[in-house]
XYZ file of N, CA, C and O in Angstrom:
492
model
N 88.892 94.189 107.097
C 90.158 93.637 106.601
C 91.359 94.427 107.087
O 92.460 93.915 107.287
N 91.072 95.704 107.265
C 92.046 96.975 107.397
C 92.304 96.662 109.109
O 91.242 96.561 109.725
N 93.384 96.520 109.831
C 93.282 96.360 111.474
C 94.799 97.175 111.470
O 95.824 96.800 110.901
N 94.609 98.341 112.245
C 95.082 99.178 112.761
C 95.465 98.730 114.374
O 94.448 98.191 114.810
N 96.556 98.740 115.459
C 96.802 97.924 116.623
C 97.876 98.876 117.236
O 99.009 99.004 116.772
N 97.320 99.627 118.497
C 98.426 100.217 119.130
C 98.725 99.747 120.094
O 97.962 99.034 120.745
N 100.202 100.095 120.515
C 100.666 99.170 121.961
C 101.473 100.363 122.215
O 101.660 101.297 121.436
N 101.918 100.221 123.376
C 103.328 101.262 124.268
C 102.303 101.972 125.386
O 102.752 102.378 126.458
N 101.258 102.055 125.130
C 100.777 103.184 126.244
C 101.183 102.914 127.844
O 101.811 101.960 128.304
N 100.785 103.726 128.333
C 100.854 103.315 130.159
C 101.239 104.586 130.775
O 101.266 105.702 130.254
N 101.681 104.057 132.575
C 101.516 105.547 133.248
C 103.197 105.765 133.371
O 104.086 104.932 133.547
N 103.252 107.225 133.204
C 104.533 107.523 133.359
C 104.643 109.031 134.195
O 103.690 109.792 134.033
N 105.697 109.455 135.021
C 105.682 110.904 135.584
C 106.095 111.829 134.359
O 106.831 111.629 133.393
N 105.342 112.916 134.768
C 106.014 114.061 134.026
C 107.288 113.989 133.831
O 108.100 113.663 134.697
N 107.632 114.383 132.316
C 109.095 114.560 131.879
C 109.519 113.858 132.066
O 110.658 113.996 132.514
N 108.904 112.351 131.864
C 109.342 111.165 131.198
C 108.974 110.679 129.549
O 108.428 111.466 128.775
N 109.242 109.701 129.270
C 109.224 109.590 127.673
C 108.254 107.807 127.516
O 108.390 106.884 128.319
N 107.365 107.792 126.294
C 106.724 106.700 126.021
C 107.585 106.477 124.222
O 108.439 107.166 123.663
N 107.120 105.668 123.942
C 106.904 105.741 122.595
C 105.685 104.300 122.167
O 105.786 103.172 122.651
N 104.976 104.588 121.514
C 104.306 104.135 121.095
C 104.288 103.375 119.827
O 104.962 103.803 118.890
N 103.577 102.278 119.691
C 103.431 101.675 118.051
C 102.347 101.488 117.493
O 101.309 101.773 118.090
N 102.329 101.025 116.363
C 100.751 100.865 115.830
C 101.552 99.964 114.739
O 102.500 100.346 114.052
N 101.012 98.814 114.741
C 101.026 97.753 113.760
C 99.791 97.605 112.291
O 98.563 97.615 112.378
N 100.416 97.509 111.357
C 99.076 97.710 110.399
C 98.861 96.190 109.594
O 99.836 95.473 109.370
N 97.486 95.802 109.198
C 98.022 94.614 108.460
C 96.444 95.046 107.320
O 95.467 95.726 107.636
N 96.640 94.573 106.422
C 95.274 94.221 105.222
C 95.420 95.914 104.774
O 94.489 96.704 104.616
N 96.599 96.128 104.660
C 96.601 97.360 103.667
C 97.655 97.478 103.097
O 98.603 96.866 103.591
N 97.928 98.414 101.680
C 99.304 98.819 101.295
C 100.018 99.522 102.419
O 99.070 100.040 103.009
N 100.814 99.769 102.902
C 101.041 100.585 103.966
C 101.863 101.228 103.717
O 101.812 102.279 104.356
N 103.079 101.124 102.744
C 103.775 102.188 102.146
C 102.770 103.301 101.315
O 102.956 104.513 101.200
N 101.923 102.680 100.910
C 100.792 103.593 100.097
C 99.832 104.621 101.117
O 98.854 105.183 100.623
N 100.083 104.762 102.147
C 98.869 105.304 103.232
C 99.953 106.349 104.041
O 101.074 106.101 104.485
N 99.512 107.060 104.047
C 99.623 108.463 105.077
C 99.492 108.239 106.741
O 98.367 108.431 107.202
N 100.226 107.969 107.383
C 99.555 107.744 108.901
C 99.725 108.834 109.716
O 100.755 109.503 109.643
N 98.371 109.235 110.897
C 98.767 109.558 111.672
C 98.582 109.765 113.525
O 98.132 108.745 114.047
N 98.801 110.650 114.277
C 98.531 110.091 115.571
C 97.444 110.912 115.882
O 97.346 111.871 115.115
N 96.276 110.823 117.089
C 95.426 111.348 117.425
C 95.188 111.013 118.793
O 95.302 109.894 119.292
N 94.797 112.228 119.444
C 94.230 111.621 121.168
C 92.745 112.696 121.528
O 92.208 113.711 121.085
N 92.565 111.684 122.617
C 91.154 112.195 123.151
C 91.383 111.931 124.599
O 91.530 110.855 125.177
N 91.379 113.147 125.058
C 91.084 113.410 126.794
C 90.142 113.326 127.286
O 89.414 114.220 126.855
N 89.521 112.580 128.194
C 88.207 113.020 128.991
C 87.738 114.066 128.765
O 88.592 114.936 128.936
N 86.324 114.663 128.307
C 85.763 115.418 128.170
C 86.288 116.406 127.247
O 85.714 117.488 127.371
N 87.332 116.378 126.226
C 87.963 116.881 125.479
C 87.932 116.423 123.843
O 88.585 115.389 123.709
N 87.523 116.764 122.935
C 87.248 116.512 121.469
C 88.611 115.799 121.340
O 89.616 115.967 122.032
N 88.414 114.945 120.271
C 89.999 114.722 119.434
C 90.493 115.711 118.513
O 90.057 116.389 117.583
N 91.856 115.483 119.295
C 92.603 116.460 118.245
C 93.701 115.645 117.639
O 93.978 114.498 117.988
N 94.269 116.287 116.759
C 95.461 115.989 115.346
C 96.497 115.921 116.673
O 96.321 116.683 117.624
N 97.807 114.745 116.645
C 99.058 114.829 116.689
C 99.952 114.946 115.914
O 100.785 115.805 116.203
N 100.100 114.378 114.995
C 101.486 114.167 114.276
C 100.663 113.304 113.178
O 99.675 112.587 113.333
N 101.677 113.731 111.599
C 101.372 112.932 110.732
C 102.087 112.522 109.728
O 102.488 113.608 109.311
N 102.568 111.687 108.991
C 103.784 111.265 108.478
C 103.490 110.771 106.991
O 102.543 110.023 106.746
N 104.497 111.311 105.874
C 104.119 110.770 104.696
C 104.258 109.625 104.225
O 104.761 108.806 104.993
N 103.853 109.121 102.740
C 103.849 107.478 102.807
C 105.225 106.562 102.441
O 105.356 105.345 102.308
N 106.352 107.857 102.318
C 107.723 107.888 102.366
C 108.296 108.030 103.681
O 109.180 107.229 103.985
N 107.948 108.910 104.513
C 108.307 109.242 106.134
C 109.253 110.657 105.687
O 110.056 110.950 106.573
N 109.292 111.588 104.452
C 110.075 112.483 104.478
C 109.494 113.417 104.949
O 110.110 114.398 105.366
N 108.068 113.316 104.990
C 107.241 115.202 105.828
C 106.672 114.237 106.624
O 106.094 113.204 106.284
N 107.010 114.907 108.292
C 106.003 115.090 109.556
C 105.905 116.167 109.639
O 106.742 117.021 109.346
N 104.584 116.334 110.164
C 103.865 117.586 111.090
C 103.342 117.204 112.028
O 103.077 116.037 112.318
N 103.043 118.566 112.861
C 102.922 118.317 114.073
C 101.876 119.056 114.478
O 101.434 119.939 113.743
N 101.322 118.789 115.737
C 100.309 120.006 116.800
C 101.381 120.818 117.086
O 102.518 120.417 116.837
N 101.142 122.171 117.693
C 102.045 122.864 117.982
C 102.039 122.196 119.673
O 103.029 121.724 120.231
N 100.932 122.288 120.145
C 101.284 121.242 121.869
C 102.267 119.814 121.746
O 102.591 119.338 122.834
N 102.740 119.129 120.568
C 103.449 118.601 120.655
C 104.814 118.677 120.220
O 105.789 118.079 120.673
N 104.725 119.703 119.043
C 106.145 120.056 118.569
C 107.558 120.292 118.962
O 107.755 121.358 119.544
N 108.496 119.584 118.780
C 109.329 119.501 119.869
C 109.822 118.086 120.778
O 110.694 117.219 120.726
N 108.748 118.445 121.561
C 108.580 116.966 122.085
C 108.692 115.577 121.279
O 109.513 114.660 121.305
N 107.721 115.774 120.681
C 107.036 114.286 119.947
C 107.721 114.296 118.559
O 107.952 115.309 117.900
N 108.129 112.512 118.074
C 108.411 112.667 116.801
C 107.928 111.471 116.083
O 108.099 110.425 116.709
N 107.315 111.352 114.817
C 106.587 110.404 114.371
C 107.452 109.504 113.147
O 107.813 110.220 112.214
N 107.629 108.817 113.091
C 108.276 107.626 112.028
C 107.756 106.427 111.735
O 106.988 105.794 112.460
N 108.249 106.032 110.456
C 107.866 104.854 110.227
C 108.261 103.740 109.686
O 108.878 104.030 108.661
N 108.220 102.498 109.860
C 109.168 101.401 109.397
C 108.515 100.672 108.873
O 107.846 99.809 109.442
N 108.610 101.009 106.763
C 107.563 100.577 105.913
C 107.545 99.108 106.118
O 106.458 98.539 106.220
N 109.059 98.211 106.212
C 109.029 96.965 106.209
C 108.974 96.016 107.361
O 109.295 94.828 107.348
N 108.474 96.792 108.460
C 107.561 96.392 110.040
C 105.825 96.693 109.113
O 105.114 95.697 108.979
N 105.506 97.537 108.769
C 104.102 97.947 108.714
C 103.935 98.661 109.909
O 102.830 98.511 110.430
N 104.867 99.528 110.591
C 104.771 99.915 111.881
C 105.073 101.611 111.845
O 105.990 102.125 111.205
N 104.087 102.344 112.683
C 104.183 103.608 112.889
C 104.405 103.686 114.369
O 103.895 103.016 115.267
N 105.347 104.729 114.420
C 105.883 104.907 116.160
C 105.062 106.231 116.685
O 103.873 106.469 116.470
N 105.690 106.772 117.185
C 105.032 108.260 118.262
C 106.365 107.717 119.466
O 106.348 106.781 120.266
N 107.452 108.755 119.169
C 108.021 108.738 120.625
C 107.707 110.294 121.121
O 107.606 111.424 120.643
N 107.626 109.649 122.310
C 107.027 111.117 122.995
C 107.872 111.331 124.202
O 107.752 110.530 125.130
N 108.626 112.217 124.286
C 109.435 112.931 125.166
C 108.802 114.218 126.139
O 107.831 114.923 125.863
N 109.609 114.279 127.271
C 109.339 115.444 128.475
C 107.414 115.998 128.486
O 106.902 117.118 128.479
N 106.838 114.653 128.505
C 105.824 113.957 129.148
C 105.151 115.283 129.826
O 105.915 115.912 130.558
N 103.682 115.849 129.668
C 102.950 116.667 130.464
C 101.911 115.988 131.037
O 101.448 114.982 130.500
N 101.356 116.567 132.398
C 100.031 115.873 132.321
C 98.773 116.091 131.114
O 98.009 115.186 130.780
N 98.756 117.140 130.695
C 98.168 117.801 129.827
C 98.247 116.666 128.609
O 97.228 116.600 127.922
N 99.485 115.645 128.214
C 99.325 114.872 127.206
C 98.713 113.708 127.408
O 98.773 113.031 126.381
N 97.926 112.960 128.623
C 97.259 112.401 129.234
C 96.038 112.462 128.811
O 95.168 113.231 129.221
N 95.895 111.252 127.570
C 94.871 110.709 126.766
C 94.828 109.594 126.354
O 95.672 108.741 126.628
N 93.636 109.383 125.478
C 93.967 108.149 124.833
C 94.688 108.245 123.383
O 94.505 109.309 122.792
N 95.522 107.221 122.704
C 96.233 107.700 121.477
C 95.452 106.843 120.643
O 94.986 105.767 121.017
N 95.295 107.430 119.302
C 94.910 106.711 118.040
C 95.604 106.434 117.183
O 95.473 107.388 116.415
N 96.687 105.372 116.496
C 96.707 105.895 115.227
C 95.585 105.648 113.890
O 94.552 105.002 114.071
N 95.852 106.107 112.864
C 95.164 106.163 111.620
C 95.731 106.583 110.419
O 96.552 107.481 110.228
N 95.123 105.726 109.531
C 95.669 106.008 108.177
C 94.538 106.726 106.747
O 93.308 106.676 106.733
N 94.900 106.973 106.320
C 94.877 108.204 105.303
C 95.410 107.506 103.480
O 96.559 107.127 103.251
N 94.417 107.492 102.558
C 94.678 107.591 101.268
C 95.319 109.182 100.775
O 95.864 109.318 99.679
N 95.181 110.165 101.616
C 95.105 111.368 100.828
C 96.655 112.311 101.126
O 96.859 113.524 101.063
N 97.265 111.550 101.348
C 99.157 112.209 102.261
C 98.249 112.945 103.510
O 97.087 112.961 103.917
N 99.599 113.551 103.842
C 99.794 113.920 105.779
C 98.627 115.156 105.115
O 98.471 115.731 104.037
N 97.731 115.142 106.936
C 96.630 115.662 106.801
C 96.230 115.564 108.228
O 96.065 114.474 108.776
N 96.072 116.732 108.842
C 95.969 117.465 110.291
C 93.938 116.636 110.354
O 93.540 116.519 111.513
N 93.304 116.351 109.679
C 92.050 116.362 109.671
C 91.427 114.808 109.928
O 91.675 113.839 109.210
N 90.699 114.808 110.931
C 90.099 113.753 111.355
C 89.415 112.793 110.950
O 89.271 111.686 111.468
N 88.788 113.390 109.600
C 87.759 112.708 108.555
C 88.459 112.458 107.275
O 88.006 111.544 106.586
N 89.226 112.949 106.947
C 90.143 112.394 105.917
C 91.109 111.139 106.217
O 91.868 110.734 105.337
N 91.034 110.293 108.003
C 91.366 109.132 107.803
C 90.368 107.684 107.701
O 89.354 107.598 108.395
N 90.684 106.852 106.990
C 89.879 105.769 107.051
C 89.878 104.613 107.709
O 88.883 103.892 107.779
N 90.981 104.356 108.232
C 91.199 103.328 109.247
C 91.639 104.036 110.469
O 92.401 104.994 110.337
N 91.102 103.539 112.061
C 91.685 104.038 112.878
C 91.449 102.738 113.977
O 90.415 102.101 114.173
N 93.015 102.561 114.721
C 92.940 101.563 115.700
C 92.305 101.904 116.760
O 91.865 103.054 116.746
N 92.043 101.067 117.998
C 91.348 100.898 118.907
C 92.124 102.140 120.147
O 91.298 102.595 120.937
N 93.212 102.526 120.276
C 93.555 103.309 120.875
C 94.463 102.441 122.309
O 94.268 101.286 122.689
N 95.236 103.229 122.748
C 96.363 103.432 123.364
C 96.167 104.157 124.843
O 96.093 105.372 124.660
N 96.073 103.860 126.063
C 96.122 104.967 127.042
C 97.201 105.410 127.212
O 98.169 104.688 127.451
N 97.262 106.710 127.125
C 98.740 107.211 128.020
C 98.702 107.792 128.992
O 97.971 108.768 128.824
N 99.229 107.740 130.319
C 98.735 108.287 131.453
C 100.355 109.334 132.015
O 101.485 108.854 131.921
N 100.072 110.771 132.568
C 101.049 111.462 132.775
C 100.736 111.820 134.234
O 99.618 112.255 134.507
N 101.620 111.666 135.134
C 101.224 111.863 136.406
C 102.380 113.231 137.143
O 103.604 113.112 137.193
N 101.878 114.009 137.462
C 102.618 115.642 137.711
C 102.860 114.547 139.236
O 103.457 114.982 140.220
């Protein structure tokens, strides 16, 4: 019932900028915690960014801090990820996901997660 849906990905040069979305539908969504996640080739997933079910606390990876900023537009059902001055190193796939439990760096504490996003960074 829960469908999580990201769009924005694609290839861009270094120290360029994406931003990303994730559309949510068959949930409260002001009620849910969202946040971003990627997986590199041969690289575990790690935590990006995560946003409360108000949008007043984000956190961040420290590899993205700075750069990246996460928001959300309760009355879209929509979570962003704009991502600024682009590394190859950020060249993954993106997830978002949502969370009953507020912002939370941890992978298993979300319960819905969309199909994912490529983002491609070319040096």
């Amino acid at each position: 019932q829960v469908q999580l849906v990201e769009s924005g990905g694609g290839l861009v040069q270094a120290g360029g900028s994406l931003r990303l979305s994730c559309a949510a539908s068959g949930l409260t969504f002001s009620r849910a915690s969202m946040g971003w996640f990627r997986q590199a080739p041969g690289k575990e997933r790690e935590f990006v960014a995560t946003i409360s079910w108000s949008g007043g606390a984000t956190y961040y990876a420290d590899s993205v801090n700075g750069r990246f900023t996460i928001s959300r537009d309760n009355g879209k059902n929509t979570v962003y990820l704009q991502m600024n001055t682009l590394k190859p190193e950020d060249t993954a796939v993106y997830y978002c996901a949502a969370t009953p439990y507020g912002t939370t760096r941890v992978g298993s504490d979300y319960r819905y997660w969309g199909q994912g996003t490529q983002v491609t960074v070319s040096s």
